[in-house]
Amino acid sequence: MRLISVIRFVFMRLRNQCLPSIALLKCLRMSSFAGRMKEYPTISLDRFDRENLHARAYFLSHCHKDHMKGLKGPLLKRKLKFSLTVNLYCSFVTKELLLSNPKYNFWQDHIVALELDSPTHISLIDETTGESEDVVVTLLPAGHCPGSVMFLFEGGQGTVLYTGDFRLAAGDVARMEFLHSGNRVKDIQSVYLDSTFFDPRFYQIPSREACLNGIKELVQDWLIQSPYHVVWLNCKAAYGYEYLFTNLSEEFGCRVSPLRVHVNSLDMFQKMPELLSHVTTDRATQIHACRHPRDEEFFRTNRLPCGCTAKDGKPLRIISIKPSTMWFGERTRKTSVIVRMGKSSYRACFSFHSSYSEIKDFLSYICPVNIYPNVIPMGRTFEEVTEILKPLCREYSGRAEIVYKPLVS
DNA sequence: GCGATCAGAT
DNA sequence: CACATCTGATCGC
């Protein structure tokens, strides 16, 4: 009997250790990043379960649930209760979004919000031995969702960049001051990369501006027809669509008649006045981004998720716009950023993540020694992704100025 | 009763 | 167009 329980224990351990590779095979979008970097293994980022329970410091790149695994776990809660030095580092906005959910209240006194572009010294202390290591961390804007950042670490084990999830346009990297030292890019040992779309299939994704303009045009053409014409933005339950709300609000509102986007709740935005001023819980508006568990079904029967109707009982004329990623290959002809799906439903191009060519632009500028993918794009294997990342690593890139060349006699 | 996991959904 | 999340079933503690 005893032997059986030992065997069962060993089996469980094996199964647990295999989990990341199983997730990888199934090509889930859950980050396959296990939470730690080779160079600074005493810190954990965007993963808070398993080995990460022992970290000396935690980092959260943005407030999306697939980067918060274990963050409300009872084991971590217990660890914090007895710890004086363990903190969670993130941006001010991420802190705000996180604490707007009461389940994370126990982090309150252990969160250190950091300013963007502002190098901060952190001592990584082992509370049992007193052993300590210093790093300097800098938050760089990642353009993925409100509060999203990359983490740049500089310390005894070299300079490494953890990108979190990001959407940067070609050329943006050259304007990131803290990736530079003097006029040159820093010597970056490793990049831990958001490789969601690092696949030539996703060669090009229309720019944010192009997507936004397409949506503005569609909304404009609909709203001007009458006060009964309304738009439902069919957005997923996740942060990242807010710039859509603010831009549409600004575009279609004016001083005498402001237009705010209807959303379910304002709680998470209470300390973000620039966002707060463009959203509302008043249903009497022509643009809605509210949700309901059966909202698609509602829409099919010409209802908004919030149940809003016109004051005089006349039926509303509703169109839905569903933000979705659209991509184009290197040579494929670009079509519209708006696609009509049915009589009154549309898809609009929208991406939280950089395209293949945007990632290539980013990496070829940085030219790191190592690149580790945090995600395996669907339909790809880890080996394939590493193979196409190789040419962007320093050793293969043909950029040799940093490489030591011994004299040959 | 809670958490983890999975299938299925949008 | 393939992201990020939610719901409900099931399992184990």
Coordinates of C-alpha atoms (C1' of nucleotides) in Angstrom, one line a residue:
Chain A
M1 CA 0.0 0.0 0.0
R2 CA 2.8 2.3 0.9
L3 CA 4.5 1.6 -2.4
I4 CA 1.4 2.5 -4.3
S5 CA 1.2 5.9 -2.7
V6 CA 4.9 6.5 -3.4
I7 CA 4.3 5.6 -7.0
R8 CA 1.3 7.9 -7.1
F9 CA 3.3 10.7 -5.6
V10 CA 6.1 10.3 -8.2
F11 CA 3.5 10.2 -11.0
M12 CA 1.9 13.4 -9.7
R13 CA 5.3 15.1 -9.6
L14 CA 6.1 14.1 -13.2
R15 CA 2.7 15.2 -14.4
N16 CA 3.2 18.6 -12.7
Q17 CA 6.6 19.1 -14.2
C18 CA 5.3 18.2 -17.6
L19 CA 2.6 20.8 -17.5
P20 CA 4.3 23.7 -19.3
S21 CA 5.2 21.5 -22.2
I22 CA 1.7 20.1 -22.4
A23 CA 0.3 23.6 -22.5
L24 CA 2.9 24.3 -25.2
L25 CA 1.7 21.4 -27.3
K26 CA -1.9 22.4 -27.0
C27 CA -0.9 25.9 -28.1
L28 CA -2.8 27.7 -25.5
R29 CA -2.3 31.4 -25.4
M30 CA -1.4 31.1 -21.7
S31 CA 2.1 32.3 -21.6
S32 CA 4.5 29.3 -21.6
F33 CA 6.9 31.5 -19.6
A34 CA 7.4 29.7 -16.2
G35 CA 8.0 32.9 -14.3
R36 CA 11.7 33.2 -14.0
M37 CA 14.7 34.4 -16.0
K38 CA 18.0 32.5 -16.1
E39 CA 20.1 35.6 -15.1
Y40 CA 18.0 36.6 -12.1
P41 CA 16.3 33.4 -10.8
T42 CA 15.4 34.9 -7.4
I43 CA 12.7 37.1 -8.9
S44 CA 9.5 36.0 -10.5
L45 CA 7.5 37.8 -13.2
D46 CA 3.9 37.2 -14.3
R47 CA 3.7 33.8 -12.7
F48 CA 3.1 33.3 -9.0
D49 CA 2.6 29.6 -8.6
R50 CA 5.0 26.6 -8.0
E51 CA 8.7 27.5 -7.8
N52 CA 7.7 31.2 -7.9
L53 CA 6.4 30.9 -4.4
H54 CA 10.0 31.2 -3.2
A55 CA 10.9 34.4 -5.1
R56 CA 12.5 37.4 -3.3
A57 CA 10.6 39.9 -5.4
Y58 CA 7.6 39.8 -7.8
F59 CA 6.9 41.7 -11.0
L60 CA 3.6 42.1 -12.8
S61 CA 3.8 43.5 -16.3
H62 CA 0.1 44.1 -16.8
C63 CA -3.3 43.2 -15.3
H64 CA -4.4 40.3 -17.6
K65 CA -5.4 37.1 -15.8
D66 CA -3.1 34.8 -17.9
H67 CA -0.2 36.7 -16.4
M68 CA -1.5 36.5 -12.8
K69 CA -1.5 32.8 -12.2
G70 CA -1.2 32.1 -8.5
L71 CA -1.4 35.8 -7.6
K72 CA -4.4 35.2 -5.3
G73 CA -3.3 31.8 -4.1
P74 CA -3.5 31.0 -0.3
L75 CA 0.1 29.9 -0.2
L76 CA 1.3 33.3 -1.4
K77 CA -1.1 35.0 0.9
R78 CA 0.4 33.1 3.9
K79 CA 4.0 33.9 2.7
L80 CA 3.3 37.6 2.6
K81 CA 1.9 37.6 6.1
F82 CA 5.3 36.6 7.5
S83 CA 7.4 38.6 5.2
L84 CA 8.8 42.1 5.6
T85 CA 10.7 42.4 2.4
V86 CA 8.8 40.6 -0.4
N87 CA 7.1 43.1 -2.7
L88 CA 5.2 43.1 -6.0
Y89 CA 6.5 45.7 -8.4
C90 CA 4.3 47.1 -11.2
S91 CA 3.1 50.4 -12.8
F92 CA 0.7 52.7 -10.9
V93 CA -2.1 51.9 -13.4
T94 CA -1.6 48.1 -12.9
K95 CA -1.7 48.6 -9.2
E96 CA -4.9 50.5 -9.5
L97 CA -6.5 47.9 -11.7
L98 CA -5.3 45.0 -9.5
L99 CA -6.6 46.5 -6.3
S100 CA -10.0 47.4 -7.9
N101 CA -10.6 43.6 -7.5
P102 CA -11.1 42.9 -3.7
K103 CA -9.6 39.4 -4.1
Y104 CA -6.2 41.0 -4.3
N105 CA -6.6 43.3 -1.3
F106 CA -4.1 41.3 0.7
W107 CA -1.4 42.6 -1.6
Q108 CA -2.1 46.2 -0.6
D109 CA 0.9 46.7 1.7
H110 CA 3.2 44.7 -0.5
I111 CA 2.8 46.5 -3.8
V112 CA 5.4 49.0 -4.9
A113 CA 4.2 51.1 -7.9
L114 CA 7.0 52.4 -10.0
E115 CA 7.1 55.3 -12.5
L116 CA 7.8 54.7 -16.1
D117 CA 11.3 55.4 -17.4
S118 CA 12.7 55.8 -13.9
P119 CA 15.5 53.4 -12.9
T120 CA 14.9 52.0 -9.4
H121 CA 17.3 50.2 -7.2
I122 CA 16.0 47.0 -5.6
S123 CA 17.7 44.8 -3.0
L124 CA 16.8 41.1 -3.4
I125 CA 17.0 39.7 0.1
D126 CA 16.8 36.0 1.1
E127 CA 14.9 36.3 4.3
T128 CA 16.2 33.0 5.8
T129 CA 20.0 33.6 5.1
G130 CA 20.1 37.3 4.8
E131 CA 21.9 36.9 1.5
S132 CA 21.3 39.9 -0.9
E133 CA 21.7 40.9 -4.5
D134 CA 21.1 44.2 -6.1
V135 CA 19.4 45.0 -9.4
V136 CA 18.2 48.2 -11.0
V137 CA 14.8 47.9 -12.7
T138 CA 13.3 50.3 -15.2
L139 CA 9.7 50.2 -16.5
L140 CA 9.2 50.8 -20.2
P141 CA 5.8 51.4 -21.8
A142 CA 4.6 48.3 -23.6
G143 CA 1.5 49.6 -25.4
H144 CA -0.5 46.4 -24.7
C145 CA -3.1 47.6 -22.3
P146 CA -3.5 50.3 -19.7
G147 CA -0.6 50.0 -17.3
S148 CA 1.3 47.5 -19.3
V149 CA 5.1 47.7 -19.1
M150 CA 8.3 45.9 -20.0
F151 CA 10.9 45.4 -17.3
L152 CA 14.6 46.2 -17.9
F153 CA 16.9 44.7 -15.3
E154 CA 20.5 45.7 -14.9
G155 CA 22.8 44.0 -12.4
G156 CA 25.7 41.6 -11.8
Q157 CA 24.3 39.0 -14.2
G158 CA 23.9 41.4 -17.1
T159 CA 21.2 43.5 -18.7
V160 CA 18.0 41.6 -19.5
L161 CA 14.7 42.7 -20.9
Y162 CA 11.4 41.1 -20.1
T163 CA 8.9 42.4 -22.6
G164 CA 5.6 41.3 -20.9
D165 CA 3.0 41.5 -23.7
F166 CA 3.6 44.4 -26.1
R167 CA 2.4 46.3 -29.2
L168 CA 5.0 48.7 -30.4
A169 CA 5.2 50.1 -34.0
A170 CA 8.3 49.9 -36.1
G171 CA 10.8 52.5 -34.9
D172 CA 9.4 52.9 -31.4
V173 CA 12.3 51.1 -29.9
A174 CA 14.8 53.8 -31.0
R175 CA 12.8 56.3 -28.9
M176 CA 13.1 54.3 -25.7
E177 CA 15.7 56.2 -23.7
F178 CA 16.6 53.6 -21.1
L179 CA 17.4 51.0 -23.7
H180 CA 20.3 53.3 -24.6
S181 CA 23.5 54.4 -23.1
G182 CA 25.0 57.5 -24.7
N183 CA 24.1 57.2 -28.3
R184 CA 24.2 53.4 -28.5
V185 CA 21.8 50.7 -27.6
K186 CA 22.7 48.9 -24.3
D187 CA 24.5 45.6 -24.4
I188 CA 21.5 43.3 -23.7
Q189 CA 22.2 39.7 -22.7
S190 CA 18.7 38.3 -23.0
V191 CA 15.3 39.3 -24.2
Y192 CA 12.3 37.4 -22.8
L193 CA 9.9 38.0 -25.7
D194 CA 6.2 38.3 -26.3
S195 CA 6.3 36.1 -29.4
T196 CA 2.5 35.7 -29.8
F197 CA 2.7 36.8 -33.5
F198 CA 6.4 35.9 -34.1
D199 CA 5.5 33.9 -37.2
P200 CA 5.8 35.1 -40.9
R201 CA 2.1 34.3 -41.3
F202 CA 1.5 37.4 -39.1
Y203 CA 3.9 39.5 -41.2
Q204 CA 1.8 42.7 -41.1
I205 CA -1.0 43.9 -38.9
P206 CA -2.5 47.3 -39.8
S207 CA -1.3 50.1 -37.5
R208 CA -3.3 51.2 -34.5
E209 CA -4.0 54.5 -36.3
A210 CA -5.2 52.7 -39.4
C211 CA -7.5 50.5 -37.4
L212 CA -8.8 53.4 -35.3
N213 CA -9.6 55.4 -38.4
G214 CA -11.5 52.5 -40.0
I215 CA -13.6 52.2 -36.9
K216 CA -14.2 56.0 -36.7
E217 CA -15.4 56.0 -40.2
L218 CA -17.8 53.1 -39.7
V219 CA -19.2 54.6 -36.5
Q220 CA -19.5 58.1 -38.1
D221 CA -21.5 56.8 -41.0
W222 CA -23.9 55.0 -38.7
L223 CA -24.4 57.5 -35.9
I224 CA -25.2 60.5 -38.1
Q225 CA -28.3 58.7 -39.6
S226 CA -30.4 59.4 -36.5
P227 CA -30.4 59.4 -32.7
Y228 CA -31.8 55.9 -32.8
H229 CA -28.7 54.6 -34.5
V230 CA -26.4 53.1 -31.9
V231 CA -23.1 51.1 -32.0
W232 CA -22.2 48.2 -29.8
L233 CA -18.5 47.6 -29.4
N234 CA -18.3 43.8 -28.8
C235 CA -15.2 43.8 -26.7
K236 CA -13.8 40.9 -24.6
A237 CA -13.8 41.1 -20.8
A238 CA -10.2 42.4 -20.6
Y239 CA -8.3 45.7 -20.3
G240 CA -6.9 47.0 -23.6
Y241 CA -9.9 48.5 -25.5
E242 CA -9.9 51.7 -23.5
Y243 CA -8.0 53.8 -26.0
L244 CA -10.9 52.9 -28.4
F245 CA -13.4 54.3 -26.0
T246 CA -11.4 57.5 -25.4
N247 CA -10.8 58.1 -29.1
L248 CA -14.4 57.5 -30.1
S249 CA -15.6 59.7 -27.2
E250 CA -13.3 62.5 -28.3
E251 CA -14.2 62.1 -32.0
F252 CA -17.9 62.1 -31.6
G253 CA -18.5 64.3 -28.6
C254 CA -18.1 68.0 -28.4
R255 CA -18.2 70.7 -25.7
V256 CA -22.0 71.2 -25.8
S257 CA -22.8 67.5 -26.3
P258 CA -20.2 65.2 -24.9
L259 CA -20.4 61.6 -25.9
R260 CA -19.2 58.9 -23.4
V261 CA -19.1 55.2 -24.0
H262 CA -21.4 53.1 -21.9
V263 CA -19.6 50.4 -19.8
N264 CA -20.7 48.1 -17.0
S265 CA -18.6 49.6 -14.3
L266 CA -16.4 52.6 -13.6
D267 CA -14.8 51.2 -10.4
M268 CA -11.5 50.3 -11.9
F269 CA -11.0 53.7 -13.5
Q270 CA -11.8 55.8 -10.4
K271 CA -8.2 57.1 -10.1
M272 CA -7.7 57.6 -13.9
P273 CA -9.5 60.8 -14.7
E274 CA -8.5 60.8 -18.4
L275 CA -10.2 57.5 -18.9
L276 CA -13.1 58.2 -16.5
S277 CA -14.1 61.3 -18.5
H278 CA -14.8 59.2 -21.6
V279 CA -16.9 56.4 -20.1
T280 CA -20.3 56.3 -18.3
T281 CA -22.8 54.0 -16.7
D282 CA -25.6 56.2 -18.2
R283 CA -27.2 54.0 -20.9
A284 CA -28.5 57.0 -22.9
T285 CA -25.6 57.2 -25.3
Q286 CA -25.1 56.1 -28.9
I287 CA -21.9 54.1 -28.2
H288 CA -22.0 51.1 -26.0
A289 CA -19.3 48.7 -24.8
C290 CA -21.4 47.1 -22.1
R291 CA -21.5 43.3 -21.6
H292 CA -23.9 40.6 -20.5
P293 CA -23.3 36.9 -20.2
R294 CA -25.7 36.3 -23.2
D295 CA -24.9 39.5 -25.1
E296 CA -24.5 37.9 -28.5
E297 CA -28.0 36.4 -28.1
F298 CA -29.3 39.8 -27.1
F299 CA -27.8 41.4 -30.1
R300 CA -29.4 38.9 -32.5
T301 CA -32.8 40.0 -31.1
N302 CA -31.8 43.7 -31.6
R303 CA -31.1 44.4 -27.9
L304 CA -28.1 46.0 -26.2
P305 CA -26.4 44.0 -23.4
C306 CA -27.6 46.7 -20.9
G307 CA -31.2 46.5 -22.1
C308 CA -31.3 50.1 -23.1
T309 CA -34.2 51.2 -25.4
A310 CA -35.2 54.5 -26.9
K311 CA -37.2 56.8 -24.7
D312 CA -40.3 56.9 -27.0
G313 CA -40.3 53.2 -27.4
K314 CA -39.1 53.3 -31.0
P315 CA -36.7 50.4 -31.8
L316 CA -33.0 51.2 -31.8
R317 CA -30.9 50.5 -34.9
I318 CA -27.9 48.6 -33.6
I319 CA -24.7 47.6 -35.3
S320 CA -22.0 45.5 -33.6
I321 CA -18.3 46.0 -34.1
K322 CA -16.1 43.2 -32.9
P323 CA -12.5 44.0 -32.5
S324 CA -10.4 41.1 -33.9
T325 CA -6.9 40.5 -35.0
M326 CA -6.4 40.7 -38.8
W327 CA -3.1 40.0 -40.4
F328 CA -1.5 39.9 -43.8
G329 CA 1.5 38.0 -45.1
E330 CA 4.6 39.7 -46.5
R331 CA 3.2 39.8 -50.1
T332 CA -0.5 39.4 -49.6
R333 CA -2.6 42.4 -50.6
K334 CA -4.0 44.4 -47.8
T335 CA -7.8 44.5 -47.6
S336 CA -10.0 46.7 -45.4
V337 CA -9.5 47.0 -41.7
I338 CA -13.3 46.6 -41.4
V339 CA -15.0 43.5 -42.6
R340 CA -18.8 43.2 -42.8
M341 CA -20.0 39.9 -41.3
G342 CA -23.8 40.2 -41.6
K343 CA -26.5 42.8 -42.1
S344 CA -25.5 44.7 -39.0
S345 CA -22.3 43.1 -37.6
Y346 CA -18.7 44.0 -38.4
R347 CA -15.2 43.0 -37.4
A348 CA -12.7 45.7 -37.0
C349 CA -9.0 45.1 -37.0
F350 CA -7.4 45.4 -33.6
S351 CA -4.3 43.9 -32.0
F352 CA -2.9 43.9 -28.5
H353 CA 0.4 42.4 -29.8
S354 CA 3.1 43.4 -32.2
S355 CA 3.2 41.7 -35.7
Y356 CA 6.1 39.6 -37.0
S357 CA 7.6 42.6 -38.8
E358 CA 7.2 44.9 -35.7
I359 CA 8.9 42.2 -33.5
K360 CA 11.7 41.9 -36.0
D361 CA 12.2 45.6 -36.1
F362 CA 12.3 45.6 -32.3
L363 CA 14.8 42.8 -32.0
S364 CA 17.1 43.7 -34.8
Y365 CA 17.6 47.1 -33.1
I366 CA 18.2 45.6 -29.7
C367 CA 20.4 42.8 -31.0
P368 CA 20.5 40.7 -27.8
V369 CA 22.8 37.7 -27.2
N370 CA 19.8 35.5 -26.4
I371 CA 16.1 35.6 -27.2
Y372 CA 13.6 33.4 -25.3
P373 CA 10.0 33.2 -26.5
N374 CA 7.4 33.6 -23.8
V375 CA 4.7 32.2 -26.0
I376 CA 4.6 29.7 -28.9
P377 CA 2.3 30.9 -31.7
M378 CA -0.5 28.4 -32.5
G379 CA 0.4 25.7 -34.9
R380 CA 4.2 26.1 -34.2
T381 CA 6.6 24.2 -32.0
F382 CA 9.2 25.6 -29.6
E383 CA 12.0 24.4 -31.9
E384 CA 10.6 26.2 -35.0
V385 CA 10.3 29.5 -33.1
T386 CA 13.8 29.2 -31.6
E387 CA 15.1 28.5 -35.2
I388 CA 13.5 31.7 -36.7
L389 CA 14.7 33.7 -33.7
K390 CA 18.3 32.7 -34.2
P391 CA 19.1 35.2 -37.0
L392 CA 18.0 38.0 -34.8
C393 CA 20.5 37.0 -32.0
R394 CA 23.8 38.8 -31.9
E395 CA 25.9 35.8 -33.0
Y396 CA 24.0 35.5 -36.3
S397 CA 23.1 39.0 -37.0
G398 CA 26.3 40.2 -38.6
R399 CA 26.6 43.0 -36.2
A400 CA 30.0 42.4 -34.8
E401 CA 31.2 45.5 -33.1
I402 CA 30.7 44.1 -29.6
V403 CA 32.2 40.7 -30.4
Y404 CA 35.8 40.2 -29.3
K405 CA 38.1 39.3 -32.2
P406 CA 41.5 37.8 -31.2
L407 CA 44.5 38.7 -33.3
V408 CA 45.7 35.9 -35.6
S409 CA 49.4 35.6 -36.1
Chain B
dG1 C1' -16.8 25.1 0.4
dC2 C1' -12.7 26.3 -2.2
dG3 C1' -9.3 25.7 -5.8
dA4 C1' -7.5 23.5 -9.8
dT5 C1' -8.4 21.8 -14.4
dC6 C1' -10.9 21.0 -18.6
dA7 C1' -14.2 21.4 -22.3
dG8 C1' -16.7 24.6 -24.7
dA9 C1' -18.1 29.0 -25.6
dT10 C1' -17.6 34.0 -27.4
Chain C
dC1 C1' -8.8 35.3 -38.3
dA2 C1' -6.6 32.5 -33.6
dC3 C1' -7.1 37.0 -27.8
dA4 C1' -8.5 36.8 -23.2
dT5 C1' -11.9 35.4 -20.5
dC6 C1' -16.1 33.2 -18.7
dT7 C1' -19.2 29.3 -17.5
dG8 C1' -20.2 24.9 -16.0
dA9 C1' -18.7 20.1 -15.1
dT10 C1' -15.7 17.3 -12.5
dC11 C1' -12.3 16.1 -9.3
dG12 C1' -9.6 16.4 -4.9
dC13 C1' -8.7 18.4 -0.5

